[in-house]
């Protein structure tokens, strides 16, 4: 029987913040077994691959990295390899772990990561492979022993799953229906993190604006955000992701009124064309999206905006694609995460006619990224003269202010006395394509 005490683990994470945070929980489980971390997977006793299946590329990357361990496992048969997360949770996934990766010991999905400790125990007693993909989430799957990597930013789940079923997206199939966490649990976790000195706390959910709908106690996301911002201490709240159909005036009001709510918003638009949005099952029009952006910009001073875009969705004409470029030029996002549409087996869009060729998707993606780069350059000038409430950090001996949206503003070195505190920073100019300023 293998005793995990003093053994080494290595965790590899793919995918979204949700997964990054789940890996922090996995780390908590491994450390509670007495294990310590090691940089190189090939030298570890336990290797966990926490996977993502949002696009084919993510799956291929994970599969090839897992496969690369085969030769090390051959040398060290005691090595335990675990694959978990969204990839194995798919009903019709591209890779069949049972037959394609016989050297993987434990394959679990998204609903039973909390059981990892007992699966490891089980495999140490009897080396037969474990395949356990649960159809439904288990009620009490709260994991409290989280080991966080970062000393400044911390993640807190507020809602799991997604009910939206955008036609391109696999998430609702691998993460199940929406489940909001109890307010008391969220509040206790945020308080604990504030006491530990975390400065940015990001509330996580596939669609945070749905928070509370399933609780039937009158709680909604705006109320949650407002209540959490009453907590004592030096910190700011961020949240992601918001959906344009549920993000609303009440949330904007809390963003405006509460200094502890960060002045940044990630609002995925996906496309700038109404017909495509309809086929994506996004339930909003570009007109609605613009009105949200307009209100947010007007109400929340110096707000930083970011978005997600999919290019090459089935039937996307050149004109529809240009509508997306037009939108980027009009809104001027600080950050754009753009992806080529990737067919996901089991989702409606996978079987839509008029799929777009890879070369066309590629060309559109590159054009979009070029346009966005140009917009970004322009945005830097726009920051000059403005004042941002920043977290003062010292990186490689250089003092900077970090805006809520993640922009770095170079500061005189004596500002370093304010390290790890929030302060107002006025941007005075641009040096080497970077902002520079002073604490006001
Ligand atoms: N819940 C979040 C995040 C979903 S995944 C949201 O609703 O915004 C993150 C991004 O991946 C999505 O916003 C979308 O832009 C992209 N994405 C999802 N499915 C995709 C697919 N099949 N192909 C390409 N990009 C996809
Ligand atoms: Fe996917 Fe849409 Fe849900 Fe986001 S809202 S996770 S894109 S189905
Ligand atoms: Fe990927 Fe799963 Fe997140 S598919 S994007 S890791 S919810």
Short mmCIF file of C-alpha atoms and ligand atoms in Angstrom, two decimals:
data_model
loop_
_atom_site.label_atom_id
_atom_site.label_comp_id
_atom_site.label_asym_id
_atom_site.label_seq_id
_atom_site.Cartn_x
_atom_site.Cartn_y
_atom_site.Cartn_z
CA UNK A 1 0.00 0.00 0.00
CA UNK A 2 1.35 3.40 -0.99
CA UNK A 3 1.65 5.98 1.70
CA UNK A 4 1.36 9.43 0.18
CA UNK A 5 3.10 11.17 3.06
CA UNK A 6 6.23 12.98 1.80
CA UNK A 7 5.49 11.97 -1.80
CA UNK A 8 5.61 14.55 -4.59
CA UNK A 9 2.71 15.86 -6.68
CA UNK A 10 2.39 17.93 -9.82
CA UNK A 11 -0.84 19.53 -11.06
CA UNK A 12 -1.33 20.68 -14.67
CA UNK A 13 -4.27 23.00 -15.33
CA UNK A 14 -6.03 23.87 -18.59
CA UNK A 15 -8.99 26.18 -19.14
CA UNK A 16 -10.80 28.92 -17.32
CA UNK A 17 -10.49 30.58 -13.90
CA UNK A 18 -12.99 28.07 -12.61
CA UNK A 19 -10.52 25.32 -13.39
CA UNK A 20 -7.57 27.27 -12.03
CA UNK A 21 -9.47 27.58 -8.75
CA UNK A 22 -10.46 23.91 -8.83
CA UNK A 23 -6.76 23.07 -9.12
CA UNK A 24 -6.18 25.07 -5.93
CA UNK A 25 -8.72 22.77 -4.28
CA UNK A 26 -6.99 19.72 -5.74
CA UNK A 27 -3.70 21.00 -4.35
CA UNK A 28 -5.41 21.34 -0.97
CA UNK A 29 -6.46 17.69 -1.10
CA UNK A 30 -2.97 16.50 -2.12
CA UNK A 31 -1.27 18.53 0.59
CA UNK A 32 -3.67 17.24 3.21
CA UNK A 33 -2.40 13.74 2.33
CA UNK A 34 1.07 14.99 3.31
CA UNK A 35 2.41 15.50 -0.20
CA UNK A 36 4.61 18.33 -1.44
CA UNK A 37 4.81 19.93 -4.86
CA UNK A 38 7.49 19.28 -7.48
CA UNK A 39 8.08 21.29 -10.68
CA UNK A 40 8.73 18.43 -13.06
CA UNK A 41 5.80 16.07 -13.75
CA UNK A 42 8.14 13.24 -14.75
CA UNK A 43 9.62 13.21 -11.23
CA UNK A 44 6.29 13.31 -9.42
CA UNK A 45 4.61 10.39 -7.65
CA UNK A 46 1.15 11.77 -8.43
CA UNK A 47 0.39 13.84 -11.54
CA UNK A 48 -3.05 15.43 -11.95
CA UNK A 49 -4.25 16.82 -15.29
CA UNK A 50 -7.19 19.15 -14.72
CA UNK A 51 -8.56 19.41 -18.24
CA UNK A 52 -10.67 21.75 -20.41
CA UNK A 53 -12.74 20.93 -23.51
CA UNK A 54 -13.96 24.37 -24.56
CA UNK A 55 -12.11 24.08 -27.90
CA UNK A 56 -10.46 21.24 -29.75
CA UNK A 57 -7.03 22.83 -29.31
CA UNK A 58 -7.32 22.69 -25.51
CA UNK A 59 -8.15 18.99 -25.69
CA UNK A 60 -5.33 18.16 -28.09
CA UNK A 61 -2.81 19.97 -25.90
CA UNK A 62 -3.91 18.10 -22.79
CA UNK A 63 -3.98 14.75 -24.57
CA UNK A 64 -0.48 15.15 -25.94
CA UNK A 65 0.92 16.24 -22.56
CA UNK A 66 -0.71 13.31 -20.82
CA UNK A 67 0.64 10.94 -23.49
CA UNK A 68 4.14 12.32 -22.94
CA UNK A 69 4.13 10.82 -19.44
CA UNK A 70 3.81 7.27 -20.76
CA UNK A 71 7.54 6.66 -20.94
CA UNK A 72 8.11 7.96 -17.40
CA UNK A 73 5.32 5.80 -16.08
CA UNK A 74 7.00 2.82 -17.76
CA UNK A 75 10.17 3.62 -15.79
CA UNK A 76 8.27 4.26 -12.57
CA UNK A 77 5.15 2.06 -12.43
CA UNK A 78 4.35 3.44 -8.97
CA UNK A 79 3.50 6.81 -10.52
CA UNK A 80 -0.22 7.64 -10.23
CA UNK A 81 -1.69 9.63 -13.15
CA UNK A 82 -5.05 11.33 -12.71
CA UNK A 83 -7.17 12.98 -15.42
CA UNK A 84 -10.08 15.10 -14.19
CA UNK A 85 -12.17 18.11 -15.17
CA UNK A 86 -14.21 18.85 -18.25
CA UNK A 87 -12.63 16.51 -20.84
CA UNK A 88 -13.66 13.19 -19.26
CA UNK A 89 -17.06 14.62 -18.34
CA UNK A 90 -18.12 14.81 -22.03
CA UNK A 91 -20.52 12.17 -23.29
CA UNK A 92 -19.03 12.04 -26.79
CA UNK A 93 -15.52 13.33 -26.24
CA UNK A 94 -12.84 13.12 -28.89
CA UNK A 95 -10.57 11.02 -26.71
CA UNK A 96 -11.57 7.78 -25.04
CA UNK A 97 -9.33 7.62 -22.00
CA UNK A 98 -10.23 4.02 -21.28
CA UNK A 99 -8.77 2.68 -24.50
CA UNK A 100 -6.40 5.44 -25.63
CA UNK A 101 -4.54 6.05 -22.38
CA UNK A 102 -4.26 2.70 -20.57
CA UNK A 103 -1.50 4.03 -18.30
CA UNK A 104 -3.78 6.64 -16.73
CA UNK A 105 -4.87 5.36 -13.28
CA UNK A 106 -7.77 7.58 -12.26
CA UNK A 107 -10.29 9.26 -14.59
CA UNK A 108 -12.93 11.43 -12.95
CA UNK A 109 -15.11 14.31 -14.13
CA UNK A 110 -16.13 17.70 -12.80
CA UNK A 111 -18.59 16.50 -10.14
CA UNK A 112 -16.35 14.38 -7.92
CA UNK A 113 -13.04 16.19 -7.53
CA UNK A 114 -13.77 16.37 -3.80
CA UNK A 115 -13.43 12.55 -3.77
CA UNK A 116 -9.87 12.61 -5.13
CA UNK A 117 -8.32 11.81 -1.74
CA UNK A 118 -10.36 8.66 -1.32
CA UNK A 119 -9.72 7.54 -4.92
CA UNK A 120 -5.98 7.91 -4.29
CA UNK A 121 -6.34 5.86 -1.11
CA UNK A 122 -8.27 3.21 -3.01
CA UNK A 123 -5.67 2.94 -5.76
CA UNK A 124 -2.86 2.66 -3.22
CA UNK A 125 -4.53 -0.42 -1.78
CA UNK A 126 -5.41 -2.11 -5.04
CA UNK A 127 -3.90 -0.92 -8.28
CA UNK A 128 -6.97 -1.36 -10.49
CA UNK A 129 -7.89 1.66 -12.58
CA UNK A 130 -10.70 3.95 -11.43
CA UNK A 131 -13.23 5.43 -13.87
CA UNK A 132 -15.87 7.47 -12.15
CA UNK A 133 -17.80 10.08 -14.08
CA UNK A 134 -20.88 11.22 -12.13
CA UNK A 135 -23.94 12.38 -14.11
CA UNK A 136 -25.02 14.84 -11.44
CA UNK A 137 -23.21 17.02 -8.94
CA UNK A 138 -23.22 15.73 -5.37
CA UNK A 139 -24.90 18.07 -2.91
CA UNK A 140 -22.16 18.66 -0.40
CA UNK A 141 -19.18 18.91 -2.69
CA UNK A 142 -17.73 21.94 -0.88
CA UNK A 143 -13.97 21.71 -0.54
CA UNK A 144 -12.66 23.95 2.18
CA UNK A 145 -8.98 23.11 2.15
CA UNK A 146 -7.92 25.44 -0.68
CA UNK A 147 -4.21 26.06 -1.26
CA UNK A 148 -3.91 29.33 -3.19
CA UNK A 149 -0.94 30.15 -5.41
CA UNK A 150 -1.27 33.88 -5.54
CA UNK A 151 -0.79 36.19 -2.56
CA UNK A 152 -2.81 39.11 -3.95
CA UNK A 153 -5.64 37.60 -5.99
CA UNK A 154 -8.04 34.99 -4.67
CA UNK A 155 -10.98 33.25 -6.31
CA UNK A 156 -14.29 32.47 -4.64
CA UNK A 157 -17.00 30.38 -6.31
CA UNK A 158 -20.46 31.90 -6.06
CA UNK A 159 -22.34 29.80 -8.62
CA UNK A 160 -21.56 26.54 -10.40
CA UNK A 161 -22.86 25.32 -13.77
CA UNK A 162 -24.68 27.10 -16.59
CA UNK A 163 -28.27 27.10 -17.89
CA UNK A 164 -27.70 29.23 -20.98
CA UNK A 165 -26.94 26.64 -23.66
CA UNK A 166 -25.28 28.91 -26.18
CA UNK A 167 -25.33 26.73 -29.29
CA UNK A 168 -21.53 26.54 -29.63
CA UNK A 169 -20.72 25.81 -26.00
CA UNK A 170 -19.95 22.56 -24.19
CA UNK A 171 -19.92 24.03 -20.67
CA UNK A 172 -23.58 23.34 -19.74
CA UNK A 173 -23.05 19.67 -20.66
CA UNK A 174 -19.91 19.22 -18.56
CA UNK A 175 -20.71 21.50 -15.62
CA UNK A 176 -24.43 20.80 -15.14
CA UNK A 177 -27.19 23.20 -14.16
CA UNK A 178 -26.77 26.40 -12.15
CA UNK A 179 -26.24 25.97 -8.40
CA UNK A 180 -25.73 29.07 -6.26
CA UNK A 181 -23.67 28.80 -3.11
CA UNK A 182 -25.27 29.88 0.17
CA UNK A 183 -24.61 33.55 0.95
CA UNK A 184 -23.27 32.75 4.43
CA UNK A 185 -20.59 30.43 2.98
CA UNK A 186 -19.49 33.03 0.42
CA UNK A 187 -19.36 35.79 3.03
CA UNK A 188 -17.34 33.66 5.44
CA UNK A 189 -14.83 32.81 2.72
CA UNK A 190 -14.45 36.42 1.57
CA UNK A 191 -13.95 37.57 5.19
CA UNK A 192 -11.31 34.94 5.76
CA UNK A 193 -9.44 35.98 2.59
CA UNK A 194 -9.60 39.66 3.49
CA UNK A 195 -8.16 38.83 6.93
CA UNK A 196 -5.37 36.89 5.25
CA UNK A 197 -4.47 40.04 3.28
CA UNK A 198 -5.76 39.26 -0.24
CA UNK A 199 -6.39 42.53 -2.05
CA UNK A 200 -8.43 41.34 -5.03
CA UNK A 201 -11.17 38.77 -4.59
CA UNK A 202 -12.77 37.48 -7.79
CA UNK A 203 -16.27 36.05 -7.52
CA UNK A 204 -16.49 33.17 -9.97
CA UNK A 205 -19.28 31.65 -12.02
CA UNK A 206 -20.02 30.82 -15.66
CA UNK A 207 -22.75 33.40 -15.36
CA UNK A 208 -22.41 35.32 -12.10
CA UNK A 209 -25.47 37.45 -12.84
CA UNK A 210 -27.67 34.37 -12.39
CA UNK A 211 -26.60 34.21 -8.76
CA UNK A 212 -29.50 33.48 -6.41
CA UNK A 213 -32.13 32.54 -9.01
CA UNK A 214 -32.19 28.96 -7.68
CA UNK A 215 -32.10 29.96 -3.99
CA UNK A 216 -35.63 31.42 -3.93
CA UNK A 217 -34.79 33.74 -1.05
CA UNK A 218 -34.81 37.06 -2.87
CA UNK A 219 -31.03 37.12 -3.25
CA UNK A 220 -29.61 38.29 -6.56
CA UNK A 221 -26.14 39.18 -7.81
CA UNK A 222 -26.45 42.94 -7.23
CA UNK A 223 -27.48 42.31 -3.61
CA UNK A 224 -24.66 39.83 -3.11
CA UNK A 225 -22.09 42.28 -4.47
CA UNK A 226 -23.47 45.12 -2.39
CA UNK A 227 -23.50 43.04 0.82
CA UNK A 228 -19.98 41.71 0.29
CA UNK A 229 -18.64 45.20 -0.27
CA UNK A 230 -19.71 46.11 3.29
CA UNK A 231 -17.05 43.77 4.69
CA UNK A 232 -14.34 45.65 6.62
CA UNK A 233 -10.80 45.71 5.26
CA UNK A 234 -8.61 46.84 2.36
CA UNK A 235 -9.76 44.85 -0.67
CA UNK A 236 -11.67 44.99 -3.93
CA UNK A 237 -14.18 42.62 -5.48
CA UNK A 238 -14.05 41.51 -9.09
CA UNK A 239 -16.45 39.11 -10.77
CA UNK A 240 -16.60 36.95 -13.85
CA UNK A 241 -18.25 36.07 -16.12
CA UNK A 242 -21.23 38.32 -16.82
CA UNK A 243 -23.82 37.62 -19.51
CA UNK A 244 -25.31 40.61 -21.37
CA UNK A 245 -28.83 39.28 -20.89
CA UNK A 246 -28.58 39.26 -17.07
CA UNK A 247 -26.03 41.98 -16.36
CA UNK A 248 -28.19 44.97 -15.48
CA UNK A 249 -28.62 48.48 -14.09
CA UNK A 250 -28.71 47.24 -10.50
CA UNK A 251 -25.23 45.74 -10.84
CA UNK A 252 -23.97 48.89 -12.59
CA UNK A 253 -25.34 50.92 -9.68
CA UNK A 254 -23.40 48.82 -7.14
CA UNK A 255 -20.24 49.17 -9.28
CA UNK A 256 -20.70 52.92 -9.26
CA UNK A 257 -21.55 53.32 -5.60
CA UNK A 258 -19.20 50.87 -3.88
CA UNK A 259 -15.53 51.80 -3.81
CA UNK A 260 -14.74 48.18 -2.98
CA UNK A 261 -16.10 46.95 -6.30
CA UNK A 262 -13.33 47.05 -8.94
CA UNK A 263 -13.96 49.32 -11.90
CA UNK A 264 -13.69 46.64 -14.54
CA UNK A 265 -16.17 44.52 -16.42
CA UNK A 266 -15.73 41.41 -18.55
CA UNK A 267 -18.83 41.24 -20.75
CA UNK A 268 -18.51 38.66 -23.54
CA UNK A 269 -20.32 39.79 -26.68
CA UNK A 270 -19.22 36.88 -28.97
CA UNK A 271 -20.28 38.62 -32.20
CA UNK A 272 -21.22 42.05 -33.50
CA UNK A 273 -23.99 40.73 -35.74
CA UNK A 274 -27.59 40.16 -34.64
CA UNK A 275 -28.24 37.21 -36.92
CA UNK A 276 -25.18 35.38 -35.61
CA UNK A 277 -26.10 36.24 -32.02
CA UNK A 278 -29.53 34.74 -32.62
CA UNK A 279 -28.02 31.54 -34.00
CA UNK A 280 -25.68 31.44 -31.03
CA UNK A 281 -28.76 31.52 -28.75
CA UNK A 282 -27.37 34.54 -26.93
CA UNK A 283 -30.83 36.18 -26.49
CA UNK A 284 -29.69 39.79 -26.96
CA UNK A 285 -29.16 42.22 -29.80
CA UNK A 286 -26.19 44.48 -30.45
CA UNK A 287 -28.44 47.41 -29.61
CA UNK A 288 -28.98 45.96 -26.14
CA UNK A 289 -25.25 45.31 -25.75
CA UNK A 290 -24.41 48.90 -26.71
CA UNK A 291 -26.91 50.26 -24.25
CA UNK A 292 -25.31 48.25 -21.43
CA UNK A 293 -21.86 49.49 -22.40
CA UNK A 294 -23.06 53.07 -22.68
CA UNK A 295 -24.68 53.01 -19.25
CA UNK A 296 -21.63 51.34 -17.69
CA UNK A 297 -19.22 53.88 -19.19
CA UNK A 298 -21.42 56.76 -18.10
CA UNK A 299 -21.96 55.53 -14.55
CA UNK A 300 -18.65 53.89 -13.69
CA UNK A 301 -15.82 56.41 -14.13
CA UNK A 302 -12.77 55.13 -16.06
CA UNK A 303 -14.21 51.63 -16.25
CA UNK A 304 -12.06 49.02 -17.97
CA UNK A 305 -13.95 46.78 -20.38
CA UNK A 306 -13.06 43.39 -21.78
CA UNK A 307 -14.88 40.84 -23.92
CA UNK A 308 -14.78 37.45 -25.65
CA UNK A 309 -15.28 37.03 -29.41
CA UNK A 310 -15.81 33.96 -31.56
CA UNK A 311 -14.89 34.31 -35.23
CA UNK A 312 -16.02 31.90 -37.90
CA UNK A 313 -19.26 30.72 -36.28
CA UNK A 314 -21.27 28.70 -38.86
CA UNK A 315 -22.72 30.91 -41.56
CA UNK A 316 -20.71 34.01 -40.50
CA UNK A 317 -20.48 36.10 -43.67
CA UNK A 318 -17.70 38.58 -44.38
CA UNK A 319 -20.22 41.30 -43.61
CA UNK A 320 -21.16 39.74 -40.26
CA UNK A 321 -17.49 39.50 -39.36
CA UNK A 322 -17.01 43.18 -40.27
CA UNK A 323 -19.87 43.99 -37.89
CA UNK A 324 -17.74 42.51 -35.11
CA UNK A 325 -14.77 44.69 -36.10
CA UNK A 326 -17.09 47.68 -36.12
CA UNK A 327 -18.19 46.85 -32.60
CA UNK A 328 -14.59 46.65 -31.35
CA UNK A 329 -13.84 50.06 -32.87
CA UNK A 330 -16.92 51.56 -31.30
CA UNK A 331 -16.62 50.13 -27.77
CA UNK A 332 -12.79 50.21 -27.51
CA UNK A 333 -12.26 47.32 -25.10
CA UNK A 334 -9.09 47.26 -23.02
CA UNK A 335 -8.81 43.56 -23.68
CA UNK A 336 -10.32 41.20 -26.22
CA UNK A 337 -10.11 37.41 -25.98
CA UNK A 338 -10.79 36.14 -29.47
CA UNK A 339 -11.20 32.53 -30.56
CA UNK A 340 -11.80 30.66 -33.78
CA UNK A 341 -15.06 28.73 -33.58
CA UNK A 342 -14.37 25.11 -32.66
CA UNK A 343 -16.93 22.36 -33.27
CA UNK A 344 -17.96 20.64 -30.04
CA UNK A 345 -19.65 17.28 -30.47
CA UNK A 346 -23.06 17.23 -28.81
CA UNK A 347 -23.72 20.97 -29.15
CA UNK A 348 -26.32 22.24 -31.68
CA UNK A 349 -23.90 24.41 -33.71
CA UNK A 350 -21.77 21.38 -34.46
CA UNK A 351 -24.35 20.19 -36.97
CA UNK A 352 -25.28 23.62 -38.40
CA UNK A 353 -24.83 23.88 -42.16
CA UNK A 354 -22.35 26.36 -43.62
CA UNK A 355 -19.41 25.65 -41.38
CA UNK A 356 -16.57 28.08 -42.09
CA UNK A 357 -13.23 26.86 -43.41
CA UNK A 358 -10.26 26.91 -41.05
CA UNK A 359 -8.26 29.20 -43.35
CA UNK A 360 -11.07 31.77 -43.32
CA UNK A 361 -11.39 31.57 -39.53
CA UNK A 362 -7.66 32.06 -39.27
CA UNK A 363 -7.63 35.08 -41.53
CA UNK A 364 -10.51 36.67 -39.63
CA UNK A 365 -8.88 36.03 -36.27
CA UNK A 366 -5.64 37.65 -37.40
CA UNK A 367 -7.41 40.64 -38.83
CA UNK A 368 -9.37 41.10 -35.62
CA UNK A 369 -6.24 40.86 -33.47
CA UNK A 370 -4.48 43.44 -35.68
CA UNK A 371 -7.40 45.85 -35.37
CA UNK A 372 -7.50 45.38 -31.60
CA UNK A 373 -3.77 46.04 -31.30
CA UNK A 374 -4.28 49.33 -33.08
CA UNK A 375 -7.19 50.24 -30.77
CA UNK A 376 -5.06 49.39 -27.75
CA UNK A 377 -2.28 51.74 -28.79
CA UNK A 378 -4.80 54.49 -29.08
CA UNK A 379 -6.25 53.64 -25.64
CA UNK A 380 -2.91 54.28 -23.96
CA UNK A 381 -3.13 57.95 -24.99
CA UNK A 382 -6.65 58.06 -23.66
CA UNK A 383 -5.38 57.13 -20.17
CA UNK A 384 -3.04 60.13 -19.94
CA UNK A 385 -4.35 62.75 -17.52
CA UNK A 386 -6.77 60.32 -15.87
CA UNK A 387 -6.64 59.13 -12.26
CA UNK A 388 -7.03 55.47 -11.33
CA UNK A 389 -7.30 53.82 -7.96
CA UNK A 390 -4.43 51.33 -8.11
CA UNK A 391 -2.82 48.61 -6.08
CA UNK A 392 0.82 49.59 -5.61
CA UNK A 393 3.16 46.70 -6.40
CA UNK A 394 6.91 46.25 -6.75
CA UNK A 395 7.85 43.92 -9.62
CA UNK A 396 11.53 43.08 -10.18
CA UNK A 397 12.49 46.17 -8.19
CA UNK A 398 10.21 48.43 -10.24
CA UNK A 399 7.33 50.23 -8.51
CA UNK A 400 4.01 50.33 -10.37
CA UNK A 401 0.36 50.98 -9.86
CA UNK A 402 -1.95 48.25 -11.07
CA UNK A 403 -5.35 49.47 -12.29
CA UNK A 404 -8.46 47.37 -11.68
CA UNK A 405 -8.35 46.42 -15.35
CA UNK A 406 -4.76 45.18 -14.96
CA UNK A 407 -2.88 48.05 -16.64
CA UNK A 408 0.54 48.84 -15.18
CA UNK A 409 1.50 52.45 -14.46
CA UNK A 410 5.18 53.07 -13.74
CA UNK A 411 5.78 55.11 -10.60
CA UNK A 412 8.81 56.85 -9.05
CA UNK A 413 10.68 54.36 -6.86
CA UNK A 414 9.90 56.18 -3.61
CA UNK A 415 6.23 55.26 -4.16
CA UNK A 416 7.30 51.77 -3.10
CA UNK A 417 6.51 52.68 0.52
CA UNK A 418 2.86 52.20 -0.47
CA UNK A 419 3.49 48.63 -1.63
CA UNK A 420 0.46 46.37 -1.27
CA UNK A 421 -1.92 49.26 -0.58
CA UNK A 422 -4.45 50.99 -2.80
CA UNK A 423 -3.75 54.58 -3.83
CA UNK A 424 -4.92 57.06 -6.46
CA UNK A 425 -2.46 57.31 -9.32
CA UNK A 426 -2.49 60.07 -11.93
CA UNK A 427 -1.20 59.08 -15.36
CA UNK A 428 1.21 61.74 -16.62
CA UNK A 429 2.63 60.30 -19.78
CA UNK A 430 3.78 57.35 -21.87
CA UNK A 431 7.32 55.93 -21.75
CA UNK A 432 8.38 52.99 -23.97
CA UNK A 433 4.73 52.15 -24.73
CA UNK A 434 4.01 52.05 -20.97
CA UNK A 435 2.08 54.45 -18.80
CA UNK A 436 3.89 56.47 -16.17
CA UNK A 437 2.42 58.48 -13.35
CA UNK A 438 2.51 59.62 -9.74
CA UNK A 439 0.57 58.89 -6.58
CA UNK A 440 -1.83 61.73 -5.93
N1 LIG B 1 -19.24 31.44 -19.10
C1 LIG B 1 -18.40 32.29 -19.78
C2 LIG B 1 -17.19 31.63 -20.37
C3 LIG B 1 -17.38 30.53 -21.31
S1 LIG B 1 -15.96 29.89 -22.05
C4 LIG B 1 -19.22 33.06 -20.75
O1 LIG B 1 -20.35 32.77 -20.97
O2 LIG B 1 -18.73 34.02 -21.29
C5 LIG B 1 -15.04 31.28 -22.52
C6 LIG B 1 -15.17 31.69 -23.94
O3 LIG B 1 -14.81 30.66 -24.81
C7 LIG B 1 -16.56 32.07 -24.38
O4 LIG B 1 -16.94 33.34 -23.99
C8 LIG B 1 -16.46 31.95 -25.88
O5 LIG B 1 -16.01 33.14 -26.45
C9 LIG B 1 -15.39 30.87 -26.06
N2 LIG B 1 -15.96 29.62 -26.56
C10 LIG B 1 -16.89 28.83 -25.99
N3 LIG B 1 -17.18 27.78 -26.79
C11 LIG B 1 -16.42 27.91 -27.90
C12 LIG B 1 -16.27 27.16 -29.11
N4 LIG B 1 -16.99 26.07 -29.33
N5 LIG B 1 -15.37 27.60 -30.02
C13 LIG B 1 -14.66 28.73 -29.81
N6 LIG B 1 -14.78 29.46 -28.71
C14 LIG B 1 -15.64 29.08 -27.76
FE1 LIG B 2 -21.08 28.64 -22.45
FE2 LIG B 2 -22.94 30.42 -22.98
FE3 LIG B 2 -22.89 29.20 -20.58
FE4 LIG B 2 -21.01 30.95 -21.20
S1 LIG B 2 -23.21 31.41 -20.97
S2 LIG B 2 -20.71 28.96 -20.27
S3 LIG B 2 -20.72 30.66 -23.39
S4 LIG B 2 -23.32 28.24 -22.56
FE1 LIG B 3 -12.90 24.70 -20.11
FE2 LIG B 3 -14.46 23.50 -18.45
FE3 LIG B 3 -13.74 26.00 -18.03
S1 LIG B 3 -14.56 23.34 -20.64
S2 LIG B 3 -13.49 26.80 -20.06
S3 LIG B 3 -12.42 24.25 -18.02
S4 LIG B 3 -15.70 25.09 -17.52
#
